[in-house]
CSV table of C-alpha atoms in Angstrom, one decimal:
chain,number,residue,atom,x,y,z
A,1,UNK,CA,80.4,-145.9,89.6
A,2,UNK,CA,76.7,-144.1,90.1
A,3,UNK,CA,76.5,-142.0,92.7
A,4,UNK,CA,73.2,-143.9,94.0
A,5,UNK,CA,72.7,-147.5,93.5
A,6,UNK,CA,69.5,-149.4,94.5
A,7,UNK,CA,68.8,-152.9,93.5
A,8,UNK,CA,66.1,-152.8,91.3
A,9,UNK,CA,63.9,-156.1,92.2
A,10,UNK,CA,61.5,-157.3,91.8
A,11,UNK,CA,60.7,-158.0,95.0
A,12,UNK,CA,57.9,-159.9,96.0
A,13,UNK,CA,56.9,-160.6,99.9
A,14,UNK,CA,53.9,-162.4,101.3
A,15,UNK,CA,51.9,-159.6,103.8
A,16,UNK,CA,52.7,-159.8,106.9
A,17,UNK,CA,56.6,-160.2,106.0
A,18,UNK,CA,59.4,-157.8,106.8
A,19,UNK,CA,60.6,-156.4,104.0
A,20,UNK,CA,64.1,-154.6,104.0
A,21,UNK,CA,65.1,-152.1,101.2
A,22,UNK,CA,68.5,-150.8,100.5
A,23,UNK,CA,70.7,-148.1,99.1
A,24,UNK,CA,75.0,-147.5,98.6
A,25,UNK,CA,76.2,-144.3,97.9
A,26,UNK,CA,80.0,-142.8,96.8
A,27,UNK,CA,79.4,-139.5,97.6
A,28,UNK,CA,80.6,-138.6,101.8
A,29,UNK,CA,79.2,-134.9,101.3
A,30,UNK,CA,75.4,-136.2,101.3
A,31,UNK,CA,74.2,-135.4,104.6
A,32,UNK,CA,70.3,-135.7,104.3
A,33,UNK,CA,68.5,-139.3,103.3
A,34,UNK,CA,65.3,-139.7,102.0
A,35,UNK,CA,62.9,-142.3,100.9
A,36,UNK,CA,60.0,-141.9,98.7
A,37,UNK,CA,57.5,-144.1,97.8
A,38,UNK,CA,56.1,-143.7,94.0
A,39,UNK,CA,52.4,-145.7,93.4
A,40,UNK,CA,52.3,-146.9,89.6
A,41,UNK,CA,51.4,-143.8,87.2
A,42,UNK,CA,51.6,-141.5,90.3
A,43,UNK,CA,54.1,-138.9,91.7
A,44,UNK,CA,56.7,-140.0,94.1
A,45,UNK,CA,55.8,-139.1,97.8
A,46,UNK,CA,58.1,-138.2,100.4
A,47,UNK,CA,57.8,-141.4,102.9
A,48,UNK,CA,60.8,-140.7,105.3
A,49,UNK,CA,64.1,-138.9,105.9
A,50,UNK,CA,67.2,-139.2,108.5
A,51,UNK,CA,69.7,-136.4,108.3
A,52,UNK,CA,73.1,-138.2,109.0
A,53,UNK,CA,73.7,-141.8,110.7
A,54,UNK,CA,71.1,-142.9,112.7
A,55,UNK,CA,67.5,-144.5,112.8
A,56,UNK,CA,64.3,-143.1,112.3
A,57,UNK,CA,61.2,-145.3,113.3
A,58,UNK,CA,57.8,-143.7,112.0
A,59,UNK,CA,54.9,-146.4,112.5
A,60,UNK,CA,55.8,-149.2,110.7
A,61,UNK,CA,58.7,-147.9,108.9
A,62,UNK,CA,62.4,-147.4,110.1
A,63,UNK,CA,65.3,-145.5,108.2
A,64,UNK,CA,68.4,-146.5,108.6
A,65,UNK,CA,71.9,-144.6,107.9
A,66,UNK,CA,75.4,-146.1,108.3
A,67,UNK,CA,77.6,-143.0,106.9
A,68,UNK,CA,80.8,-144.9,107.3
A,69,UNK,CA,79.6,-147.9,105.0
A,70,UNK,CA,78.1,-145.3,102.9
A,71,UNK,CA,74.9,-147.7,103.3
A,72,UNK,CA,71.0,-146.6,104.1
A,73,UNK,CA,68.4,-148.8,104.7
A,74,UNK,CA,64.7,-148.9,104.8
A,75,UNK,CA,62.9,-151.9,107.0
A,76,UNK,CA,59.0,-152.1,106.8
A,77,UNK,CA,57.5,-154.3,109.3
A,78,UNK,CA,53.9,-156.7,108.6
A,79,UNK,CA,54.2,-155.2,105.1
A,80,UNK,CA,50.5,-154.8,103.6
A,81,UNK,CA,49.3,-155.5,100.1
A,82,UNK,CA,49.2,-151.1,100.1
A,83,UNK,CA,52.8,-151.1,100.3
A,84,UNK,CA,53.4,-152.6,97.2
A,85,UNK,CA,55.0,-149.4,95.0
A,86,UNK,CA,58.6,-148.5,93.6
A,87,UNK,CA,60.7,-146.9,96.9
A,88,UNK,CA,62.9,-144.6,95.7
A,89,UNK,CA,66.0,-143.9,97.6
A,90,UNK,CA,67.0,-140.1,97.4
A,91,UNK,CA,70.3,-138.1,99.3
A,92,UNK,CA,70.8,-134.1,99.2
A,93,UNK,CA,74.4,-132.9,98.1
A,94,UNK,CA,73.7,-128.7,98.6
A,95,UNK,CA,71.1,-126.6,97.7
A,96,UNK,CA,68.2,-128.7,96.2
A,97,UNK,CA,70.1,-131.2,94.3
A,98,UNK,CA,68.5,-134.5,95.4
A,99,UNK,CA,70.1,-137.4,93.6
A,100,UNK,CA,67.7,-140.1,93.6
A,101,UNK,CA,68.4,-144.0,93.1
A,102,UNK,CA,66.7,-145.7,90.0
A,103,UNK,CA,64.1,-147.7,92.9
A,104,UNK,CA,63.1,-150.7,94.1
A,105,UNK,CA,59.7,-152.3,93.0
A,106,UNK,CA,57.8,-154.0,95.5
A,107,UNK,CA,54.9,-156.0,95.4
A,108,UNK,CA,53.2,-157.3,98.4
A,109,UNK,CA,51.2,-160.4,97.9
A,110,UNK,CA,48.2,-161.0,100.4
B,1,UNK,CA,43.1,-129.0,96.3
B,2,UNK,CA,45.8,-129.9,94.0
B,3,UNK,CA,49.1,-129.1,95.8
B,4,UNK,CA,51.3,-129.4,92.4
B,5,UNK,CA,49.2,-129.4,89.4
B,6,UNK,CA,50.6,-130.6,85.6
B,7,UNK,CA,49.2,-130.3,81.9
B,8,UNK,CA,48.6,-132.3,80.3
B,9,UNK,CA,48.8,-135.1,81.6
B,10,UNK,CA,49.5,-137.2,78.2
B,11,UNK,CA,51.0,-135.6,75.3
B,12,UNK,CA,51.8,-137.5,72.1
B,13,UNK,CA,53.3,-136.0,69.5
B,14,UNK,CA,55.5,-136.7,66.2
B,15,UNK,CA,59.1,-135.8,66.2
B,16,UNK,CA,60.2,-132.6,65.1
B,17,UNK,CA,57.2,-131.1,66.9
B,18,UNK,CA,57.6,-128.5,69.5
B,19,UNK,CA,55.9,-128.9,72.6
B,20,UNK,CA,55.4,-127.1,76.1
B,21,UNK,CA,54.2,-128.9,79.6
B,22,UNK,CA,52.7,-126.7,82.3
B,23,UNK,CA,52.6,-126.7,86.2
B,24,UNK,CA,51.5,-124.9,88.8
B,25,UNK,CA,51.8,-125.3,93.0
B,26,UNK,CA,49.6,-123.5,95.9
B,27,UNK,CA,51.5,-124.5,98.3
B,28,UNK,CA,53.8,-120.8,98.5
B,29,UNK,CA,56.8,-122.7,97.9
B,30,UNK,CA,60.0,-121.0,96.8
B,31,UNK,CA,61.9,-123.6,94.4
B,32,UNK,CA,60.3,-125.8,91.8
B,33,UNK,CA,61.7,-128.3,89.7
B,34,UNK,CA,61.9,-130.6,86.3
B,35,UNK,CA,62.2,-133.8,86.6
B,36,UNK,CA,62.8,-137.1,84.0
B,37,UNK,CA,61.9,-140.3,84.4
B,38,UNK,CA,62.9,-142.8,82.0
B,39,UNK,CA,61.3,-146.4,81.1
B,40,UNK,CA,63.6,-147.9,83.7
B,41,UNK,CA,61.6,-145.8,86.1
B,42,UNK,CA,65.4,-143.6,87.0
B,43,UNK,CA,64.5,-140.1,88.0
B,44,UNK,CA,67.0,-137.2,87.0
B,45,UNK,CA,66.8,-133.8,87.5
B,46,UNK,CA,66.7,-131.2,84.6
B,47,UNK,CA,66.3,-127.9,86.4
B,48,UNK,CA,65.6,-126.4,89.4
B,49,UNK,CA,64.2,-122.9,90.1
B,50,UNK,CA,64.3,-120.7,93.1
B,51,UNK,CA,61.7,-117.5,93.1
B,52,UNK,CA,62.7,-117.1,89.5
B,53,UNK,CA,65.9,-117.3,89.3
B,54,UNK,CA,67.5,-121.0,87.5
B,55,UNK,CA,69.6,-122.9,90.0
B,56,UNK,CA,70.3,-126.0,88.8
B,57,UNK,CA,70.4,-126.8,85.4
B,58,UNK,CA,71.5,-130.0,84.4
B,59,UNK,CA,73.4,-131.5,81.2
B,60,UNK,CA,70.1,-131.4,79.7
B,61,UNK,CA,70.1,-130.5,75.2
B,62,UNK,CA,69.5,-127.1,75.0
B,63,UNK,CA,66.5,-127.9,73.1
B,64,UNK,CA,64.8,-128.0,76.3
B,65,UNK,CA,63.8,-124.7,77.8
B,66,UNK,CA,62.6,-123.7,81.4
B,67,UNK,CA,60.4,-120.8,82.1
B,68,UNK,CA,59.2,-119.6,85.2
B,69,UNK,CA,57.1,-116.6,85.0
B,70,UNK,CA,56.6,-116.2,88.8
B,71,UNK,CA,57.0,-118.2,91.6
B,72,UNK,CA,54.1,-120.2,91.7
B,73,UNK,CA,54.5,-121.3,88.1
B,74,UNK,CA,57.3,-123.5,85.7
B,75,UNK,CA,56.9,-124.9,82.8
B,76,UNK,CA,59.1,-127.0,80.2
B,77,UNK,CA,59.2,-125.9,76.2
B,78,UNK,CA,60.8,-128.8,74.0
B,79,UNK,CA,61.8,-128.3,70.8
B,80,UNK,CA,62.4,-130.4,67.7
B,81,UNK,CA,61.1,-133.3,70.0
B,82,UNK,CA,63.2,-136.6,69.4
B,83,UNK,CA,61.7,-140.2,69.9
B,84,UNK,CA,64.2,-140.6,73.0
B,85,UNK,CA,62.3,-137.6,75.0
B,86,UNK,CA,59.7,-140.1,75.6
B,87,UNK,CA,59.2,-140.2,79.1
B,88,UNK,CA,57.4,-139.2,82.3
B,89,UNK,CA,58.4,-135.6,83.4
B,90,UNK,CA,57.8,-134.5,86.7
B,91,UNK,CA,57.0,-131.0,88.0
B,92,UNK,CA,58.4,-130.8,92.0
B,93,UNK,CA,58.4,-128.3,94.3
B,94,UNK,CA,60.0,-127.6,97.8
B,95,UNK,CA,60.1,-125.0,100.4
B,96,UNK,CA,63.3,-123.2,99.9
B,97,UNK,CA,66.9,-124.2,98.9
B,98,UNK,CA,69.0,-125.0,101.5
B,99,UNK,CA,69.0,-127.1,104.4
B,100,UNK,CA,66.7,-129.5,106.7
B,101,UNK,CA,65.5,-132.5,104.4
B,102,UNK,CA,63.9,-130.6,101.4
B,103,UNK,CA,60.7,-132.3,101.4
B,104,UNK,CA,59.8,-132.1,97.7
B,105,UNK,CA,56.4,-132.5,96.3
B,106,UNK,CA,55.4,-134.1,93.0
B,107,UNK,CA,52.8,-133.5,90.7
B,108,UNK,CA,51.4,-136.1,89.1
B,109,UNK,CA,53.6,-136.2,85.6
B,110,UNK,CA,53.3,-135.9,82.3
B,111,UNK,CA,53.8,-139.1,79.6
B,112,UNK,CA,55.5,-137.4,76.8
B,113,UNK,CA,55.2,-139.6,73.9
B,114,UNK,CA,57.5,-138.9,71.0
B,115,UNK,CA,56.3,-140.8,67.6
């Protein structure tokens, strides 16, 4: 089993629509949960990040963390045609090991 | 201004070839990293360094070398390139080690292409 799954898509929304992203993870010592957002032939940027269970709302983006289910989501509301990029899951063991998920690509269709 | 800077940005080469990839940051962070993305778009870490000294260093051929010759600088020598080290590698860097969400930031890769 990967440490970090992510479906991969596809996924293709009409704007306007909600548009929910999602991780699993095996590993209980991650305690910090990030998403990045990676534009096509461009460096992933950090978009959001929870430390431990909880939600996180920042404009129209809210993380999500269930530590029990080992289960983090990302919900982005009246997605734009902007949005469209590969969102890359990413959880911190110690140190500055970040262990990233192979990302979601999203396209949002106007 | 350029917060992490990368050259070049393409790089094709035939295999065999030794090759080195150079990056820079102003932002006064502490740790900087290399990072591999593959076709499939997955992003691994190689190594990570923090003022200096080599912190992470993943199962990564020894062919690959880091070097960081002060803090603000790391760059990547490859040697006897092979056709599967085609791929995008990312330069990163972040605050310090330890705690608090580790924002990292990218540079903006370079496509290694390995004929």
């Amino acid at each position: 089993q990967k440490e970090v799954e992510q479906d991969p898509g596809p996924l293709s929304v009409p704007e306007g629509a909600i548009v929910s992203l999602n991780c699993t993870y095996s590993n209980s010592a991650f305690q910090y949960f990030m998403w990045y957002r990676q534009y096509s032939r461009k460096g992933p940027e950090l978009l959001m990040y929870t430390y431990s269970s909880g939600n996180k709302e920042d404009g129209r983006f809210t993380a999500q963390v269930d530590k029990s289910s080992k289960y983090i989501s990302l919900f982005i509301r009246d997605s734009q045609p902007s949005d469209s990029a590969t969102y890359l899951c990413a959880m911190e063991t110690s140190y500055d090991k970040v262990i990233f998920g192979p990302g979601t690509s999203l396209s949002v269709i106007p | 201004d350029t917060a992490v800077s990368q050259t070049p940005k393409y790089l094709v080469t035939q295999m065999g070839n030794d090759k080195s990839i150079k990056c820079e940051q102003n932002l006064g962070h502490d740790t900087m990293y290399w990072y591999k993305q593959d076709s499939k778009k997955f992003l691994k870490i190689m190594f990570s360094y923090n003022n200096k000294e080599l912190i992470i260093n993943e199962t990564v051929p020894n062919r690959f070398s880091p070097k960081s010759p002060d803090k603000a600088h790391l760059n990547l020598h490859i040697n006897s390139l092979e056709l599967g080290d085609s791929a995008v590698y990312f330069c990163a860097s972040s605050q310090s080690k330890g705690s608090h969400g580790n924002e990292q930031f990218f540079g903006p890769g370079t496509r290694l292409t390995v004929l």
